[in-house]
PDB file of C-alpha atoms and ligand atoms in Angstrom:
ATOM      1  CA  MET G1357       0.000   0.000   0.000  1.00 85.00           C
ATOM      2  CA  ILE G1358       1.234   3.528  -0.664  1.00 95.00           C
ATOM      3  CA  SER G1359       0.433   6.705   1.242  1.00 98.00           C
ATOM      4  CA  GLU G1360      -1.957   9.234  -0.245  1.00 98.00           C
ATOM      5  CA  LYS G1361       0.913  11.687  -0.520  1.00 98.00           C
ATOM      6  CA  MET G1362       3.125   9.269  -2.457  1.00 98.00           C
ATOM      7  CA  ASN G1363       0.178   8.175  -4.605  1.00 98.00           C
ATOM      8  CA  ALA G1364      -0.665  11.781  -5.529  1.00 98.00           C
ATOM      9  CA  ALA G1365       2.975  12.611  -6.271  1.00 98.00           C
ATOM     10  CA  LEU G1366       3.313   9.576  -8.553  1.00 98.00           C
ATOM     11  CA  ASN G1367       0.098  10.471 -10.396  1.00 98.00           C
ATOM     12  CA  LYS G1368       1.504  13.943 -10.944  1.00 98.00           C
ATOM     13  CA  GLN G1369       4.652  12.420 -12.423  1.00 98.00           C
ATOM     14  CA  VAL G1370       2.581  10.268 -14.806  1.00 98.00           C
ATOM     15  CA  ASN G1371       1.209  13.565 -16.079  1.00 98.00           C
ATOM     16  CA  ALA G1372       4.681  15.129 -16.310  1.00 98.00           C
ATOM     17  CA  GLU G1373       5.959  12.187 -18.366  1.00 98.00           C
ATOM     18  CA  MET G1374       2.925  12.360 -20.673  1.00 98.00           C
ATOM     19  CA  TYR G1375       3.612  16.071 -21.084  1.00 98.00           C
ATOM     20  CA  SER G1376       7.205  15.205 -22.033  1.00 98.00           C
ATOM     21  CA  ALA G1377       5.892  12.839 -24.720  1.00 98.00           C
ATOM     22  CA  TYR G1378       3.550  15.567 -25.942  1.00 98.00           C
ATOM     23  CA  LEU G1379       6.340  18.153 -26.043  1.00 98.00           C
ATOM     24  CA  TYR G1380       8.575  15.789 -27.992  1.00 98.00           C
ATOM     25  CA  LEU G1381       5.748  15.060 -30.420  1.00 98.00           C
ATOM     26  CA  ALA G1382       5.537  18.803 -31.084  1.00 98.00           C
ATOM     27  CA  MET G1383       9.306  18.876 -31.646  1.00 98.00           C
ATOM     28  CA  GLN G1384       9.068  15.868 -33.948  1.00 98.00           C
ATOM     29  CA  ALA G1385       6.559  17.786 -36.082  1.00 98.00           C
ATOM     30  CA  TYR G1386       8.956  20.760 -36.163  1.00 98.00           C
ATOM     31  CA  PHE G1387      11.783  18.578 -37.507  1.00 98.00           C
ATOM     32  CA  ASN G1388       9.413  16.921 -39.944  1.00 98.00           C
ATOM     33  CA  LYS G1389       8.695  20.335 -41.462  1.00 98.00           C
ATOM     34  CA  LEU G1390      12.436  20.865 -41.875  1.00 98.00           C
ATOM     35  CA  ASN G1391      12.780  17.457 -43.551  1.00 98.00           C
ATOM     36  CA  LEU G1392      15.399  16.423 -41.006  1.00 98.00           C
ATOM     37  CA  THR G1393      14.394  12.765 -40.860  1.00 98.00           C
ATOM     38  CA  GLY G1394      17.171  11.722 -38.483  1.00 98.00           C
ATOM     39  CA  PHE G1395      16.015  14.314 -35.940  1.00 98.00           C
ATOM     40  CA  VAL G1396      12.437  13.102 -36.505  1.00 98.00           C
ATOM     41  CA  ASN G1397      13.597   9.579 -35.685  1.00 98.00           C
ATOM     42  CA  TRP G1398      15.427  10.778 -32.561  1.00 98.00           C
ATOM     43  CA  MET G1399      12.288  12.554 -31.361  1.00 98.00           C
ATOM     44  CA  ASN G1400      10.140   9.505 -32.137  1.00 98.00           C
ATOM     45  CA  VAL G1401      12.343   7.384 -29.902  1.00 98.00           C
ATOM     46  CA  GLN G1402      12.160  10.093 -27.241  1.00 98.00           C
ATOM     47  CA  VAL G1403       8.342  10.073 -27.399  1.00 98.00           C
ATOM     48  CA  GLN G1404       8.267   6.289 -26.961  1.00 98.00           C
ATOM     49  CA  GLU G1405      10.649   6.521 -24.019  1.00 98.00           C
ATOM     50  CA  GLU G1406       8.478   9.110 -22.296  1.00 98.00           C
ATOM     51  CA  MET G1407       5.363   6.994 -22.801  1.00 98.00           C
ATOM     52  CA  ALA G1408       7.240   4.076 -21.259  1.00 98.00           C
ATOM     53  CA  HIS G1409       8.270   6.266 -18.302  1.00 98.00           C
ATOM     54  CA  ALA G1410       4.641   7.255 -17.760  1.00 98.00           C
ATOM     55  CA  LYS G1411       3.446   3.659 -18.043  1.00 98.00           C
ATOM     56  CA  GLY G1412       6.110   2.475 -15.599  1.00 98.00           C
ATOM     57  CA  LEU G1413       4.798   4.863 -12.943  1.00 98.00           C
ATOM     58  CA  TYR G1414       1.197   4.028 -13.822  1.00 98.00           C
ATOM     59  CA  ASP G1415       1.843   0.295 -13.404  1.00 98.00           C
ATOM     60  CA  TYR G1416       3.731   0.831 -10.163  1.00 98.00           C
ATOM     61  CA  ILE G1417       0.872   2.853  -8.597  1.00 98.00           C
ATOM     62  CA  GLN G1418      -1.532   0.010  -9.336  1.00 98.00           C
ATOM     63  CA  GLU G1419       0.889  -2.673  -8.216  1.00 98.00           C
ATOM     64  CA  ARG G1420       1.062  -0.925  -4.837  1.00 98.00           C
ATOM     65  CA  GLY G1421      -2.719  -0.690  -4.540  1.00 98.00           C
ATOM     66  CA  GLY G1422      -2.850   3.031  -5.303  1.00 98.00           C
ATOM     67  CA  GLU G1423      -5.392   4.945  -7.300  1.00 98.00           C
ATOM     68  CA  ILE G1424      -4.810   6.261 -10.811  1.00 98.00           C
ATOM     69  CA  VAL G1425      -6.011   9.832 -11.267  1.00 98.00           C
ATOM     70  CA  LEU G1426      -5.268  11.226 -14.732  1.00 98.00           C
ATOM     71  CA  ASP G1427      -5.110  14.976 -15.163  1.00 98.00           C
ATOM     72  CA  ALA G1428      -5.211  17.101 -18.336  1.00 98.00           C
ATOM     73  CA  ILE G1429      -1.972  17.338 -20.299  1.00 98.00           C
ATOM     74  CA  GLU G1430      -0.732  20.897 -20.731  1.00 98.00           C
ATOM     75  CA  LYS G1431      -0.393  22.310 -24.251  1.00 98.00           C
ATOM     76  CA  PRO G1432       3.289  22.206 -25.246  1.00 98.00           C
ATOM     77  CA  GLU G1433       5.361  24.917 -26.914  1.00 97.00           C
ATOM     78  CA  GLN G1434       5.231  24.441 -30.687  1.00 96.00           C
ATOM     79  CA  ASN G1435       7.505  27.120 -32.113  1.00 96.00           C
ATOM     80  CA  TRP G1436      11.266  27.051 -32.240  1.00 98.00           C
ATOM     81  CA  ASN G1437      13.837  29.031 -34.194  1.00 97.00           C
ATOM     82  CA  SER G1438      16.358  26.323 -34.987  1.00 98.00           C
ATOM     83  CA  PRO G1439      17.441  22.761 -34.105  1.00 98.00           C
ATOM     84  CA  LEU G1440      19.767  24.353 -31.537  1.00 98.00           C
ATOM     85  CA  ASP G1441      16.830  26.194 -30.012  1.00 98.00           C
ATOM     86  CA  VAL G1442      14.928  22.879 -29.748  1.00 98.00           C
ATOM     87  CA  PHE G1443      17.772  21.062 -28.039  1.00 98.00           C
ATOM     88  CA  GLU G1444      18.338  23.910 -25.612  1.00 98.00           C
ATOM     89  CA  ALA G1445      14.643  23.598 -24.713  1.00 98.00           C
ATOM     90  CA  ILE G1446      14.989  19.810 -24.334  1.00 98.00           C
ATOM     91  CA  LEU G1447      17.910  20.109 -21.939  1.00 98.00           C
ATOM     92  CA  LYS G1448      16.051  22.685 -19.872  1.00 98.00           C
ATOM     93  CA  HIS G1449      13.002  20.426 -19.803  1.00 98.00           C
ATOM     94  CA  GLU G1450      14.969  17.336 -18.805  1.00 98.00           C
ATOM     95  CA  GLN G1451      16.670  19.284 -16.013  1.00 98.00           C
ATOM     96  CA  LEU G1452      13.200  20.201 -14.774  1.00 98.00           C
ATOM     97  CA  VAL G1453      12.120  16.539 -14.937  1.00 98.00           C
ATOM     98  CA  THR G1454      15.227  15.569 -12.982  1.00 98.00           C
ATOM     99  CA  SER G1455      14.190  17.971 -10.239  1.00 98.00           C
ATOM    100  CA  LEU G1456      10.659  16.486 -10.263  1.00 98.00           C
ATOM    101  CA  ILE G1457      12.065  12.971  -9.885  1.00 98.00           C
ATOM    102  CA  ASN G1458      14.317  14.164  -7.058  1.00 98.00           C
ATOM    103  CA  ASN G1459      11.267  15.687  -5.351  1.00 98.00           C
ATOM    104  CA  LEU G1460       9.476  12.350  -5.701  1.00 98.00           C
ATOM    105  CA  ALA G1461      12.411  10.605  -4.068  1.00 98.00           C
ATOM    106  CA  ASP G1462      12.147  13.177  -1.241  1.00 98.00           C
ATOM    107  CA  VAL G1463       8.479  12.231  -0.758  1.00 98.00           C
ATOM    108  CA  ALA G1464       9.494   8.561  -0.616  1.00 98.00           C
ATOM    109  CA  ASP G1465      12.037   9.448   2.099  1.00 98.00           C
ATOM    110  CA  GLU G1466       9.601  11.618   4.061  1.00 97.00           C
ATOM    111  CA  THR G1467       6.923   8.922   4.023  1.00 96.00           C
ATOM    112  CA  LYS G1468       9.493   6.203   4.734  1.00 97.00           C
ATOM    113  CA  ASP G1469       8.325   4.402   1.616  1.00 98.00           C
ATOM    114  CA  ARG G1470      11.304   2.139   0.971  1.00 97.00           C
ATOM    115  CA  ALA G1471       9.679   0.385  -2.005  1.00 98.00           C
ATOM    116  CA  ALA G1472       8.976   3.680  -3.759  1.00 98.00           C
ATOM    117  CA  GLY G1473      12.503   4.863  -2.980  1.00 98.00           C
ATOM    118  CA  LEU G1474      13.930   1.751  -4.604  1.00 98.00           C
ATOM    119  CA  PHE G1475      11.580   1.991  -7.582  1.00 98.00           C
ATOM    120  CA  LEU G1476      12.536   5.619  -8.158  1.00 98.00           C
ATOM    121  CA  GLN G1477      16.234   4.751  -8.360  1.00 98.00           C
ATOM    122  CA  TRP G1478      15.601   3.629 -11.935  1.00 98.00           C
ATOM    123  CA  TYR G1479      14.189   7.042 -12.823  1.00 98.00           C
ATOM    124  CA  ILE G1480      17.071   8.841 -11.129  1.00 98.00           C
ATOM    125  CA  LYS G1481      19.575   6.884 -13.225  1.00 98.00           C
ATOM    126  CA  GLU G1482      17.487   7.368 -16.358  1.00 98.00           C
ATOM    127  CA  GLN G1483      17.592  11.139 -15.889  1.00 98.00           C
ATOM    128  CA  VAL G1484      21.406  11.031 -15.812  1.00 98.00           C
ATOM    129  CA  GLU G1485      21.286   9.281 -19.206  1.00 96.00           C
ATOM    130  CA  GLU G1486      18.609  11.610 -20.574  1.00 96.00           C
ATOM    131  CA  GLU G1487      20.580  14.733 -19.706  1.00 98.00           C
ATOM    132  CA  ALA G1488      23.826  13.243 -21.044  1.00 98.00           C
ATOM    133  CA  SER G1489      22.366  12.199 -24.394  1.00 96.00           C
ATOM    134  CA  VAL G1490      20.669  15.574 -24.910  1.00 98.00           C
ATOM    135  CA  SER G1491      23.830  17.452 -23.896  1.00 98.00           C
ATOM    136  CA  GLY G1492      25.802  15.405 -26.439  1.00 98.00           C
ATOM    137  CA  VAL G1493      23.563  16.490 -29.315  1.00 98.00           C
ATOM    138  CA  LEU G1494      23.457  20.053 -27.984  1.00 98.00           C
ATOM    139  CA  ASP G1495      27.269  20.307 -27.893  1.00 98.00           C
ATOM    140  CA  THR G1496      27.418  19.136 -31.509  1.00 98.00           C
ATOM    141  CA  LEU G1497      24.744  21.632 -32.574  1.00 98.00           C
ATOM    142  CA  ARG G1498      26.696  24.450 -30.896  1.00 98.00           C
ATOM    143  CA  MET G1499      29.779  23.471 -32.916  1.00 98.00           C
ATOM    144  CA  ILE G1500      27.786  23.173 -36.141  1.00 97.00           C
ATOM    145  CA  LYS G1501      26.379  26.719 -35.985  1.00 94.00           C
ATOM    146  CA  ASP G1502      25.201  27.470 -39.567  1.00 92.00           C
ATOM    147  CA  ASP G1503      27.061  24.676 -41.332  1.00 97.00           C
ATOM    148  CA  ALA G1504      24.286  22.903 -43.309  1.00 97.00           C
ATOM    149  CA  HIS G1505      26.553  20.036 -44.344  1.00 98.00           C
ATOM    150  CA  ALA G1506      27.522  19.297 -40.730  1.00 98.00           C
ATOM    151  CA  LEU G1507      23.854  19.472 -39.750  1.00 98.00           C
ATOM    152  CA  LEU G1508      23.002  16.823 -42.352  1.00 98.00           C
ATOM    153  CA  LEU G1509      25.783  14.604 -41.022  1.00 98.00           C
ATOM    154  CA  LEU G1510      24.336  14.907 -37.519  1.00 98.00           C
ATOM    155  CA  ASP G1511      20.886  14.176 -38.953  1.00 98.00           C
ATOM    156  CA  ARG G1512      22.242  10.951 -40.440  1.00 98.00           C
ATOM    157  CA  GLU G1513      23.738  10.009 -37.080  1.00 98.00           C
ATOM    158  CA  LEU G1514      20.448  10.620 -35.241  1.00 98.00           C
ATOM    159  CA  ALA G1515      18.653   8.390 -37.757  1.00 98.00           C
ATOM    160  CA  ALA G1516      20.403   5.413 -36.176  1.00 98.00           C
ATOM    161  CA  ARG G1517      18.777   5.778 -32.749  1.00 98.00           C
ATOM    162  CA  VAL G1518      16.459   2.886 -31.898  1.00 98.00           C
ATOM    163  CA  PHE G1519      13.897   2.458 -29.158  1.00 98.00           C
ATOM    164  CA  ASN G1520      14.703  -0.311 -26.716  1.00 96.00           C
ATOM    165  CA  PRO G1521      11.706  -0.809 -24.417  1.00 96.00           C
ATOM    166  CA  PRO G1522      13.070  -0.170 -20.928  1.00 96.00           C
ATOM    167  CA  VAL G1523      12.732  -2.616 -18.061  1.00 96.00           C
ATOM    168  CA  ILE G1524      11.640  -0.247 -15.310  1.00 96.00           C
ATOM    169  CA  GLY G1525      12.049  -0.804 -11.600  1.00 85.00           C
TER     170      GLY G1525
HETATM  171 FE1  OFO D 498      10.947  10.823 -18.710  1.00 83.42          FE
HETATM  172  O1  OFO D 498      12.593  11.487 -19.028  1.00 83.42           O
HETATM  173 FE2  OFO D 498      12.463  12.818 -20.223  1.00 83.42          FE
HETATM  174  O2  OFO D 498      11.167  13.802 -19.516  1.00 83.42           O
END
């Protein structure tokens, strides 16, 4: 059984992860308009990952006898000025998600919910990977500046990303 406080915090995170998927869908559409198919692929994988993150939390709440309460998903930003602008927004967003996950871990500590604390370790580690992979692309985009040829090479590289369904928890 989980406490009401932990249950509510986890439901909120389901919403945050769904928002992430929604935001990345909007970014995918942006790259689609630019015909950058590798970036589109990268965003597609990102969307699938976020859906998996949401589902992992959703399943955990039910496994622990909690109640699922789904809230409305906020409308995401849909306008960016460049691929660099998008990736700067992604890093900022992932840093925010990291702080949300850390807050969840704080709730697990406060409520002495050892199972939730253990479960959330996966998300803490995942955020390290998320920030690192986004920072990698961002560093490359900063080097590329206005070099269209280099941008196409990066696009080709991002086309290789594949979704591996995560084993959460
Ligand atoms: Fe779910 O990691 Fe990104 O937001």
